[in-house]
Coordinates of C-alpha atoms in Angstrom, one line a residue:
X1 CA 15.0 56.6 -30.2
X2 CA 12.5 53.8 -29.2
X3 CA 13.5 52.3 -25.3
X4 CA 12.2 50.4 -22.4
X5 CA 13.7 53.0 -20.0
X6 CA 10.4 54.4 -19.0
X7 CA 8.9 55.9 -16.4
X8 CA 6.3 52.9 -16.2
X9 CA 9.4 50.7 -16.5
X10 CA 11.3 52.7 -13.6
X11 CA 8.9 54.0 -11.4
X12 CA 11.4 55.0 -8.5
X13 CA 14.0 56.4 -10.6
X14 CA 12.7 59.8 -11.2
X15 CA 12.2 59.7 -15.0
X16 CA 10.6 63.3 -15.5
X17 CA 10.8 65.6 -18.1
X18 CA 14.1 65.0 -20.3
X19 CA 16.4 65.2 -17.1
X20 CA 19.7 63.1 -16.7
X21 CA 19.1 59.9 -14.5
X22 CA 20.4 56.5 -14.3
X23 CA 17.9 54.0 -14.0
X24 CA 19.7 51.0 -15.2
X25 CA 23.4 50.8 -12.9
X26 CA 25.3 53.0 -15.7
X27 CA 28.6 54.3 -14.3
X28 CA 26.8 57.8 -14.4
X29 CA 23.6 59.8 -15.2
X30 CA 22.9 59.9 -18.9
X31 CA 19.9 60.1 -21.1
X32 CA 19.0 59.2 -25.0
X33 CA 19.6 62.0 -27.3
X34 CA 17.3 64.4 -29.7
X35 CA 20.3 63.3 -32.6
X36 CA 19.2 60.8 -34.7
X37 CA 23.2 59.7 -35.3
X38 CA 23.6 59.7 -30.8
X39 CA 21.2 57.5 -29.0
X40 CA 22.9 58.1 -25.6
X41 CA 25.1 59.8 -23.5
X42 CA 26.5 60.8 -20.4
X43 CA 25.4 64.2 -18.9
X44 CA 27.9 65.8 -16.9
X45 CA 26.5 66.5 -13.7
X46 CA 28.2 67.6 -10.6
X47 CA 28.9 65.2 -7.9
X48 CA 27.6 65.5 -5.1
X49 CA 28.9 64.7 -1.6
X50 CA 26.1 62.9 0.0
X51 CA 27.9 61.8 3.4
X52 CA 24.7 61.5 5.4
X53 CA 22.4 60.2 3.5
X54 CA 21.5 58.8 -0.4
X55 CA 19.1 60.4 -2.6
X56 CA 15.6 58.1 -2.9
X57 CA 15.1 59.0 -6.8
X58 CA 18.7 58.0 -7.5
X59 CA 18.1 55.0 -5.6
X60 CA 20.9 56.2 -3.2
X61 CA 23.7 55.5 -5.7
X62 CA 25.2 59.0 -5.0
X63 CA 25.6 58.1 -1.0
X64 CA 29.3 58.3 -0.2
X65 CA 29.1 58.0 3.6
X66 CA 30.8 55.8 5.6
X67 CA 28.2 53.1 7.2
X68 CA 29.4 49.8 6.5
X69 CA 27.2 47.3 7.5
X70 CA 24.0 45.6 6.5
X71 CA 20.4 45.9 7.9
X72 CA 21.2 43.2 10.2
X73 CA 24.3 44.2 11.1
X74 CA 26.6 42.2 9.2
X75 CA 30.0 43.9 8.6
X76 CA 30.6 45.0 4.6
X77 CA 33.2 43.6 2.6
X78 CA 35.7 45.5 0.9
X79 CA 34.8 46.3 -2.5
X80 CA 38.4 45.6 -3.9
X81 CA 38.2 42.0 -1.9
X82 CA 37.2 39.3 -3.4
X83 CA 36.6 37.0 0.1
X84 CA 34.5 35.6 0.9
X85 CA 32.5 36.8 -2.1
X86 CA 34.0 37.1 -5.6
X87 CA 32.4 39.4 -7.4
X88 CA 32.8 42.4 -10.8
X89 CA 31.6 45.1 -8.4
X90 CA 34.8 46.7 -8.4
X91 CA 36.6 50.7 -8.1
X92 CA 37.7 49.7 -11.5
X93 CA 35.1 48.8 -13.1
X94 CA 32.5 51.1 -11.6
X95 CA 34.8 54.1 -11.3
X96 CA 32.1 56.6 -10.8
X97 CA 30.6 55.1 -7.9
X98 CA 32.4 55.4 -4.7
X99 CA 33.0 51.8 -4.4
X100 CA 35.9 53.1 -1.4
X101 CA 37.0 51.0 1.7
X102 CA 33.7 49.0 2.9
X103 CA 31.3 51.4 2.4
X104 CA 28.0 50.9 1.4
X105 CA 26.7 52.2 -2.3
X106 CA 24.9 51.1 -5.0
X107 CA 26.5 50.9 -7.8
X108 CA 24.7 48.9 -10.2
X109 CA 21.2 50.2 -10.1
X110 CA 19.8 48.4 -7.0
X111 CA 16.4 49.6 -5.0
X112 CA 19.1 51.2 -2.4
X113 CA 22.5 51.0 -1.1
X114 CA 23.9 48.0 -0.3
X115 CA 27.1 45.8 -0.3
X116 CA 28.6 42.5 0.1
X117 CA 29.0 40.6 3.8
X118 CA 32.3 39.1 5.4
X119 CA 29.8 36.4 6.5
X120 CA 30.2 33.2 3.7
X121 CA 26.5 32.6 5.0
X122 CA 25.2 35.9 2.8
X123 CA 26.6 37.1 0.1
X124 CA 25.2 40.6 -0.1
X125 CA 22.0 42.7 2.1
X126 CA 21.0 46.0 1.8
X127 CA 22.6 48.8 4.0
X128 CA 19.9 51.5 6.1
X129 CA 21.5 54.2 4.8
X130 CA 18.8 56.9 5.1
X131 CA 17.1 58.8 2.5
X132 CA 18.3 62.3 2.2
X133 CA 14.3 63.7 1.9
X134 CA 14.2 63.0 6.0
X135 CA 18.0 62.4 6.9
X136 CA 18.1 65.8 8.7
X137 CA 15.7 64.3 11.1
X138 CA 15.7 60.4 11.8
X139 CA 12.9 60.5 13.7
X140 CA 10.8 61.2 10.4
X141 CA 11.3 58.0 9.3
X142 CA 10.5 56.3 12.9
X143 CA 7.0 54.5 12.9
X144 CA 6.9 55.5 17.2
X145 CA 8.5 58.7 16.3
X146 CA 5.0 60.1 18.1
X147 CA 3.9 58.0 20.8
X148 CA 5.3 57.3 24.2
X149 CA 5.8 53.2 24.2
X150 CA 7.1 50.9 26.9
X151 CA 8.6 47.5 27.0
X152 CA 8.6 45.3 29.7
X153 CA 11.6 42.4 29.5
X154 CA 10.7 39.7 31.7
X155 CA 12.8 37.1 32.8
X156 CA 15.0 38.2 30.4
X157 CA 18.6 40.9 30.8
X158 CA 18.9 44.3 30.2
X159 CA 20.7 44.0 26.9
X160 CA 20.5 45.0 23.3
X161 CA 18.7 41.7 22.1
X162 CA 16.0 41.9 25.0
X163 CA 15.4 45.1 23.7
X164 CA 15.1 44.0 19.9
X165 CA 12.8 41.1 20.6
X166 CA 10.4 43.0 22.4
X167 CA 10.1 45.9 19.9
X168 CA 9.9 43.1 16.7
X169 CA 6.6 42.0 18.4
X170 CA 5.9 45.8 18.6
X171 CA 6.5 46.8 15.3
X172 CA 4.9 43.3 13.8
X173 CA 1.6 44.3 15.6
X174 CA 1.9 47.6 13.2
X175 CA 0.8 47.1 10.0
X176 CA 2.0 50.9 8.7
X177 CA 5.4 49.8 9.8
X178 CA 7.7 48.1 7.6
X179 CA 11.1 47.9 8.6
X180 CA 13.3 45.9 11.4
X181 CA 13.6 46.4 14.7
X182 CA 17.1 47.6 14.4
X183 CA 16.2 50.0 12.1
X184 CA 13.8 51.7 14.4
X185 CA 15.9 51.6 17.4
X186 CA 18.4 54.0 14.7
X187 CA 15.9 56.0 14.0
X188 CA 14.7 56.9 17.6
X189 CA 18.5 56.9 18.7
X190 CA 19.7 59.0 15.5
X191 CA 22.6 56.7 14.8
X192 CA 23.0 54.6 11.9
X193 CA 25.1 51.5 13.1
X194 CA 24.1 48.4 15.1
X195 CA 27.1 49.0 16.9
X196 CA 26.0 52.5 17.8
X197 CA 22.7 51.4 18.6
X198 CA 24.2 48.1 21.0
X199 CA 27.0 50.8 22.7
X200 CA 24.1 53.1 23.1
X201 CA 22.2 50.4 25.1
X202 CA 24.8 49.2 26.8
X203 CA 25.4 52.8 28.2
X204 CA 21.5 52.7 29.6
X205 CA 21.5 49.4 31.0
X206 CA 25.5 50.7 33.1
X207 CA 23.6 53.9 33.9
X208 CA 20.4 51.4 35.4
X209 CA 23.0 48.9 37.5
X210 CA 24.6 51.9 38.7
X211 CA 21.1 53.3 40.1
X212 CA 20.6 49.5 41.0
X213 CA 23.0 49.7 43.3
X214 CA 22.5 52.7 44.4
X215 CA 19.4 52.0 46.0
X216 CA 20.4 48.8 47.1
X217 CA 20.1 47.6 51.0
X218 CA 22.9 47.8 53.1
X219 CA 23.0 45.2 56.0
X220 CA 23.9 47.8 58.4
X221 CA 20.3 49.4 57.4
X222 CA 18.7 46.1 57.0
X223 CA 19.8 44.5 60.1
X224 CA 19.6 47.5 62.5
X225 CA 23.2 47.3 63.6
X226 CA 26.1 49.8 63.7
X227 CA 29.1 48.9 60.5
X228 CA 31.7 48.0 63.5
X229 CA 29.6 45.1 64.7
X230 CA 29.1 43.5 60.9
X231 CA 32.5 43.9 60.7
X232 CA 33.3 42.1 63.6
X233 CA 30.8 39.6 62.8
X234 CA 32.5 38.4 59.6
X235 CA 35.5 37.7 62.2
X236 CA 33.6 35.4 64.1
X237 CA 33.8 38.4 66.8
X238 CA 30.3 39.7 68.2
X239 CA 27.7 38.5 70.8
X240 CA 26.0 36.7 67.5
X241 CA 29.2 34.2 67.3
X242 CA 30.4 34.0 71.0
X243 CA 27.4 33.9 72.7
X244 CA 25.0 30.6 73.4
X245 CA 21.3 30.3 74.7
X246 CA 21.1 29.8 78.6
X247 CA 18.8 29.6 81.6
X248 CA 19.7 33.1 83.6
X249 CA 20.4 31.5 87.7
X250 CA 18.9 34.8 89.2
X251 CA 15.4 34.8 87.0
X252 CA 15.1 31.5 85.4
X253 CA 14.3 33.0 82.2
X254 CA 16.0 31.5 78.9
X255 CA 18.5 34.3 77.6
X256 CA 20.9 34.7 74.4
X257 CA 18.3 32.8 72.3
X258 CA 20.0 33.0 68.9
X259 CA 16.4 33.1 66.9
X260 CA 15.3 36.4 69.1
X261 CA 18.8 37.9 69.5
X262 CA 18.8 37.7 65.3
X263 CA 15.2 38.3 64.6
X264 CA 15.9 40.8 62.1
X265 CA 18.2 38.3 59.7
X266 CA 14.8 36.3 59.3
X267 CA 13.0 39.3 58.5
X268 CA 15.6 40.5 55.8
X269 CA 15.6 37.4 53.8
X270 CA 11.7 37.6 54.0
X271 CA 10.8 40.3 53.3
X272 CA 14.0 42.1 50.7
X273 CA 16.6 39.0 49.9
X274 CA 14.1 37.2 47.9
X275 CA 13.4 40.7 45.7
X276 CA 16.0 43.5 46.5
X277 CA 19.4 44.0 46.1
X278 CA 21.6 43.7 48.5
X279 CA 24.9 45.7 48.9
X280 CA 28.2 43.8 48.9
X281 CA 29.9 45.6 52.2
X282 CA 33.4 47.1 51.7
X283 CA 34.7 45.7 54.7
X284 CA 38.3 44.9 55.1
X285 CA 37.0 41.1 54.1
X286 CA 35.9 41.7 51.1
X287 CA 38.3 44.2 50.1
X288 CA 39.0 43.5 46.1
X289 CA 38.1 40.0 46.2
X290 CA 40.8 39.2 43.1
X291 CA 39.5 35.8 42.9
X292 CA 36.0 36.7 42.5
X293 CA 35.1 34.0 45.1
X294 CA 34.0 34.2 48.7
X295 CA 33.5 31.7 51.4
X296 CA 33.4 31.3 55.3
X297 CA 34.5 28.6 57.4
X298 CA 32.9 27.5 61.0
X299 CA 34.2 25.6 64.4
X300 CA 31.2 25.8 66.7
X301 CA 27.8 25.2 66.6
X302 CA 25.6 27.4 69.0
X303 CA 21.8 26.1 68.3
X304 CA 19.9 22.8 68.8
X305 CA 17.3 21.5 66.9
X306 CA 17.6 22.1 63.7
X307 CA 19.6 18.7 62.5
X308 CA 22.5 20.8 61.9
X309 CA 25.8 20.2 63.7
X310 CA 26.3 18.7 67.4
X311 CA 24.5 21.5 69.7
X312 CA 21.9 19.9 71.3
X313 CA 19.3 20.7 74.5
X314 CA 20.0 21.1 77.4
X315 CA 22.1 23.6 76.4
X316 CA 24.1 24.2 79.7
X317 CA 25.2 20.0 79.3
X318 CA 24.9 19.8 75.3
X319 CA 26.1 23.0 73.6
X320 CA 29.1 24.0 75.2
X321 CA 31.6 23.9 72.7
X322 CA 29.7 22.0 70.3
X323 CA 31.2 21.2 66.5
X324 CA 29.4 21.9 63.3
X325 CA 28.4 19.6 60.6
X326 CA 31.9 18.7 59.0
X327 CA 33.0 19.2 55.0
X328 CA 36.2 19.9 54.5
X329 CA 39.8 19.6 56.8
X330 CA 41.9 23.0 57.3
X331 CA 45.4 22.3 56.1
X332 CA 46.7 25.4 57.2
X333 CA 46.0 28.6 58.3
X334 CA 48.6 31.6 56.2
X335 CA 47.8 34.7 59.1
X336 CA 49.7 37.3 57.0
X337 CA 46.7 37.1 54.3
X338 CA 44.4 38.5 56.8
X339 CA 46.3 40.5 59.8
X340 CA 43.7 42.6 60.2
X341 CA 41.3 40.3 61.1
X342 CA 43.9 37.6 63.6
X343 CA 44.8 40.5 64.7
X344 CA 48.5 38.8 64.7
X345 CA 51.3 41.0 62.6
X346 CA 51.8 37.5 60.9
X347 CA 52.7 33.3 61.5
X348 CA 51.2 30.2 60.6
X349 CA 49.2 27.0 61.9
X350 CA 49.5 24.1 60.4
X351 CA 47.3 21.5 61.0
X352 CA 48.1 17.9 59.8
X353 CA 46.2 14.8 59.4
X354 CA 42.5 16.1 60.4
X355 CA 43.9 17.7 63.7
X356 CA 41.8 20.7 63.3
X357 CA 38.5 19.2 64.7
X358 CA 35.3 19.6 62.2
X359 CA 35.0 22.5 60.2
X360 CA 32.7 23.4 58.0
X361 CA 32.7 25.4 55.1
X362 CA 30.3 27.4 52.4
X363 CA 31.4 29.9 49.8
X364 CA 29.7 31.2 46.3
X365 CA 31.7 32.9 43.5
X366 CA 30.5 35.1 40.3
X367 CA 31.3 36.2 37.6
X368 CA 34.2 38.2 35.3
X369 CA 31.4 40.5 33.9
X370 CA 30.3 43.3 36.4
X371 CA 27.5 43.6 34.6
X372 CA 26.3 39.6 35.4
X373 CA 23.5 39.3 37.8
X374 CA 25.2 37.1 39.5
X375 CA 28.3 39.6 40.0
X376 CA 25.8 42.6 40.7
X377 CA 24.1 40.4 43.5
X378 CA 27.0 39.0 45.1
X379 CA 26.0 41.0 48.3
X380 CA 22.8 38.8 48.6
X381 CA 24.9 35.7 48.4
X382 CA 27.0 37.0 51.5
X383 CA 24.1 37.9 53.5
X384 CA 22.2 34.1 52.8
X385 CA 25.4 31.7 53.1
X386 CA 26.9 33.6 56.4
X387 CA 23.8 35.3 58.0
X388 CA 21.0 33.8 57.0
X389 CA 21.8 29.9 55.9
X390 CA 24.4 29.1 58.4
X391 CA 24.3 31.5 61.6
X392 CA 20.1 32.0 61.9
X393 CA 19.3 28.7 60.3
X394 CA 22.3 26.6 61.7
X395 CA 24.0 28.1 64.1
X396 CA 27.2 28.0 63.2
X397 CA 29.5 30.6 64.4
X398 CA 32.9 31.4 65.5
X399 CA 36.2 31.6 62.6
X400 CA 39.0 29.6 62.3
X401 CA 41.7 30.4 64.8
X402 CA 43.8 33.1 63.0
X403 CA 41.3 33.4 60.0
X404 CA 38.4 35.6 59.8
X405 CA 35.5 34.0 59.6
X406 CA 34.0 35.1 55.8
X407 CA 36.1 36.4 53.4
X408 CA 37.7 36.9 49.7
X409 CA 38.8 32.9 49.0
X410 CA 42.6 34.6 49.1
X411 CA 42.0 35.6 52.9
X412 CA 40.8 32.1 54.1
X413 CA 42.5 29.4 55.4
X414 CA 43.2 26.9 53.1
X415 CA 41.0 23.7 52.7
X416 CA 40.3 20.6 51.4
X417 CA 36.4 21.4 49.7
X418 CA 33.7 24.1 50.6
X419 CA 30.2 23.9 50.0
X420 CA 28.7 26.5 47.5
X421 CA 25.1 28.7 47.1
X422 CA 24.2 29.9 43.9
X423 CA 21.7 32.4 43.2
X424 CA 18.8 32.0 40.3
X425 CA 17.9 35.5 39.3
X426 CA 15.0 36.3 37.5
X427 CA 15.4 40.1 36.4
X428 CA 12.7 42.0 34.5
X429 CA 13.5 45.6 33.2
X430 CA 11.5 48.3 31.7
X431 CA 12.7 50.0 28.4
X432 CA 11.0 53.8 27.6
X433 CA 10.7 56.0 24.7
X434 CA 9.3 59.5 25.9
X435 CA 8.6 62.0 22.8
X436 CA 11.1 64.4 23.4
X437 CA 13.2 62.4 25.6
X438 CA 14.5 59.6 24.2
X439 CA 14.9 55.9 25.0
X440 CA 15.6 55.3 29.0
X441 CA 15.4 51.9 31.0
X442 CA 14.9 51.0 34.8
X443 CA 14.5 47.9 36.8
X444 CA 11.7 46.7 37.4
X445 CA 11.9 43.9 39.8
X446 CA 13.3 41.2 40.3
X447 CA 13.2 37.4 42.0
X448 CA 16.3 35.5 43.8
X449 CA 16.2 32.1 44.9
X450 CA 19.5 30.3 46.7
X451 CA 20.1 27.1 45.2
X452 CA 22.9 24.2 46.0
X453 CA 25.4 25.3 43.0
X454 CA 25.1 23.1 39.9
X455 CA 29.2 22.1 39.4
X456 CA 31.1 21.0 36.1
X457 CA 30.8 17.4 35.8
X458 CA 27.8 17.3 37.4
X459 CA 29.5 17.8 40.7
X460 CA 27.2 20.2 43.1
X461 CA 27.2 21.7 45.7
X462 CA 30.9 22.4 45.8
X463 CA 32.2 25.4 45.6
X464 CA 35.3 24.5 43.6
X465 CA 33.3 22.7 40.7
X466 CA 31.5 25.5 40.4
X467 CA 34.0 27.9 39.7
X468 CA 35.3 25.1 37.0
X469 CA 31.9 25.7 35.0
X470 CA 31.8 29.4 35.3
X471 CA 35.0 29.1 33.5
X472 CA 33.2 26.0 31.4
X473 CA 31.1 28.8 30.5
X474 CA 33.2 31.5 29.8
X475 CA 32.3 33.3 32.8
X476 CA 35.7 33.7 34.2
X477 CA 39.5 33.1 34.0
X478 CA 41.3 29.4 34.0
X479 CA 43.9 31.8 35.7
X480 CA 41.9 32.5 38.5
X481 CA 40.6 28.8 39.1
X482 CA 44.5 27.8 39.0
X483 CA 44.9 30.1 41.9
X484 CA 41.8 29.5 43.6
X485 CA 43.2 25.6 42.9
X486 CA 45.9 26.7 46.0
X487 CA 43.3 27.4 48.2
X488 CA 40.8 25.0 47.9
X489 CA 43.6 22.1 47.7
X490 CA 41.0 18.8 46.7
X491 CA 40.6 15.7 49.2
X492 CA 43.9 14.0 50.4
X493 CA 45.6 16.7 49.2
X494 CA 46.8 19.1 52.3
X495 CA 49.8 16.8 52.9
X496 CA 51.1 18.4 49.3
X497 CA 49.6 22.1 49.9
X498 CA 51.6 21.7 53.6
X499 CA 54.7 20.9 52.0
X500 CA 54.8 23.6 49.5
X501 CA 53.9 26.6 51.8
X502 CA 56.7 25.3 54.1
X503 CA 58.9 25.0 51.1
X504 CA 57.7 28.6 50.3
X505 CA 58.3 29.8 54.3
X506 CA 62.2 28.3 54.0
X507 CA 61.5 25.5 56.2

């Protein structure tokens, strides 16, 4: 029998001797026959459970694993659907195949396995399914199998598509090396899915924030001072808040300087906020902050010269009970949200019509995701608004009567407005493979600057509007900014919030 099936014809299909094959996409193996009156037929060979991996000289058509997405990840249409894609590669009409669930196969005489998408974008990609000759060890098909490799992400997230982008450029600069990025990552990881591969990742860069953290500074250790008295501090309690700078009558010298008394806050935002992560405290405060928004609210004003608020030299005749720079109006103060820190088993002050004097006012909120750098640095946030921005810089000190001084937005009194910090992180991470060890990832550095939040609307600088875009952005709840909305009332509008928490008291 004369044919085109030939080995010249069909290089990768294994067309030795006179052994069964199917070249061509035929339901089975078969070959031509020595009988003048047959010129082909079926063999019957065996079928064999490939669950692993497909077979290269059979072009992998007698894989019947269970991967079911592409190369790039797209995820495999069912081979009896016929959406997005219709199509005749069906069980029934290539019975011998596998053609099960969405599993990849080749049926019809393709270089490998492959199948069709559920994106309407791509109607069919090949699968990395691997080839049986190295499937007991995925590294043999790994171009970095061998050498140690790292990959710095700059500016960038520890994430899966970070890690992608850097090794592309990797594997690009490596002629010998001809598949994706992805596939390599399988390879070194011994998976075979790009949702393996992402979960995998995902697993490193929790394991990294957790050691992130870990290591991070407390304030306790970075301001020299015992837990009780930064505590206290956030309640508007210690020497920091009551004191006020003074001429001593028996030596004439200038005590209570709020720049010397607080050195140390200057030299923590120098020399670690700017590039180390700070620890959120646990204190009662900040106690499962449900809102995921903090802020602090100030009556007094203890340092001149620095065109903040009304403290001015001399500071015996000018800075006695001195207001700060005002923002917002109190409309009420709820003591039951915060005993602990009014000290008061419970009540309320209401304060009508602007009554309360000038406050002022300066939060920051973050994100849903625990894994958002603005979520993981939240403690940095803390330590610039209250220590650093407003009590070193400022001066401002001392809580609301009945309120602590910083807290969870649910804790505060309720105002009018705040003021809002947000932090721009620049993060860069290192990614590892170590022969023998695997893939690992650790930080490696990282740059914070406090900006004047940039609000929906192109409000800024308001702590409220801020929140709106993180929700904009699908970085947190509409829920929680409807609650938040009960705290942070809006201008004009404590006559309303007054009313309702009366309402809501029985009176």
């Amino acid at each position: 029998h004369s044919h085109s099936r030939t080995p010249e014809n069909y290089p990768n299909s294994g067309l030795e001797e006179n052994y069964c094959r199917n070249p061509d996409g035929e339901p089975k193996a078969w070959c031509y026959t020595t009988d003048p009156d047959k010129r082909w037929e079926f063999c019957d060979i065996p079928t064999c459970e490939n669950e692993s991996c497909g077979t290269v000289a059979l072009q992998q058509s007698d894989y019947r694993g269970d991967i079911s997405e592409t190369q790039d990840g797209l995820e495999c249409q069912a081979w009896d659907a016929q959406e997005p894609h219709s199509h005749s590669r069906t069980p029934e009409n290539y019975p011998y195949s596998g053609l099960e669930e969405n599993y990849c196969r080749n049926p019809d005489g393709e270089p490998r396995a492959w199948c069709y998408t559920t994106s309407p974008n791509k109607r069919w990609d090949f699968c990395d399914v691997p080839d049986c000759t190295t499937a007991d060890d995925p590294l043999n098909q790994a171009c970095f199998a061998d050498n140690n490799f790292a990959i710095t992400v700059e500016d960038g997230l520890c994430d899966y598509q970070d890690l992608i982008e850097g090794l592309q450029v990797k594997i690009d600069n490596k002629a010998s090396c001809q598949h994706s990025a992805l596939q390599e990552l399988k390879y070194l990881m011994g998976v075979t899915t790009k949702s393996a591969v992402k979960n995998r990742i995902a697993v490193l860069c929790e394991e990294a924030f957790a050691i992130q953290a870990e290591n991070a500074i407390s304030l306790t250790n970075g301001l020299n001072q015992k837990s009780y008295f930064m505590e206290e501090y956030f309640d508007g309690g210690t020497k920091w808040n009551d004191e006020r700078e003074t001429i001593d009558e028996d030596t004439g010298v200038t005590v209570n300087v709020l720049k010397e008394d607080a050195a140390k806050v200057d030299a923590l935002y120098e020399n670690r906020a700017q590039s180390k992560m700070l620890e959120m405290p646990e204190y009662k405060n900040f106690d499962d902050c449900g809102l995921d928004a903090v802020y602090c609210c100030w009556i007094q004003d203890r340092q001149a010269n620095d065109n903040n608020g009304g403290c001015d030299t001399p500071y015996d005749d000018n800075c006695v009970d001195e207001d700060p720079g005002d923002n917002t109006d109190v409309c009420y103060v709820d003591m039951d949200r915060s005993d602990a820190s009014s000290h008061v088993a419970g009540g309320f002050s209401i304060f009508k019509n602007g009554k309360e004097g000038d406050v002022h006012c300066h939060g920051f909120a973050w994100d849903i995701d625990d894994s958002a750098s603005a979520t993981r640095f939240r403690g940095n946030n803390l330590f610039y608004v209250s220590l650093y921005d407003h009590m070193y810089t400022r001066g401002y000190v001392r809580s609301v009567p009945g309120a602590p001084m910083c807290g969870c937005a649910e804790q505060m009194p309720v105002v009018t407005r705040a003021d809002c910090t947000e932090m721009d992180i620049t993060e860069s991470w290192k990614f590892r493979y170590t022969v023998g060890v695997g893939i690992t990832v650790e930080e490696n550095g990282q740059d914070i600057a406090y900006n004047a939040c940039q609000g929906a609307n192109n409000n800024n600088n308001d702590l409220r509007a801020y929140y709106q875009r993180l929700v904009d952005e699908g970085r947190n709840k509409q829920a929680k900014l409807d609650s938040l909305d009960e705290i942070l009332v809006g201008p004009g509008n404590c006559g309303d919030a007054i009313a309702s928490f009366l309402a809501d008291e029985g009176f």
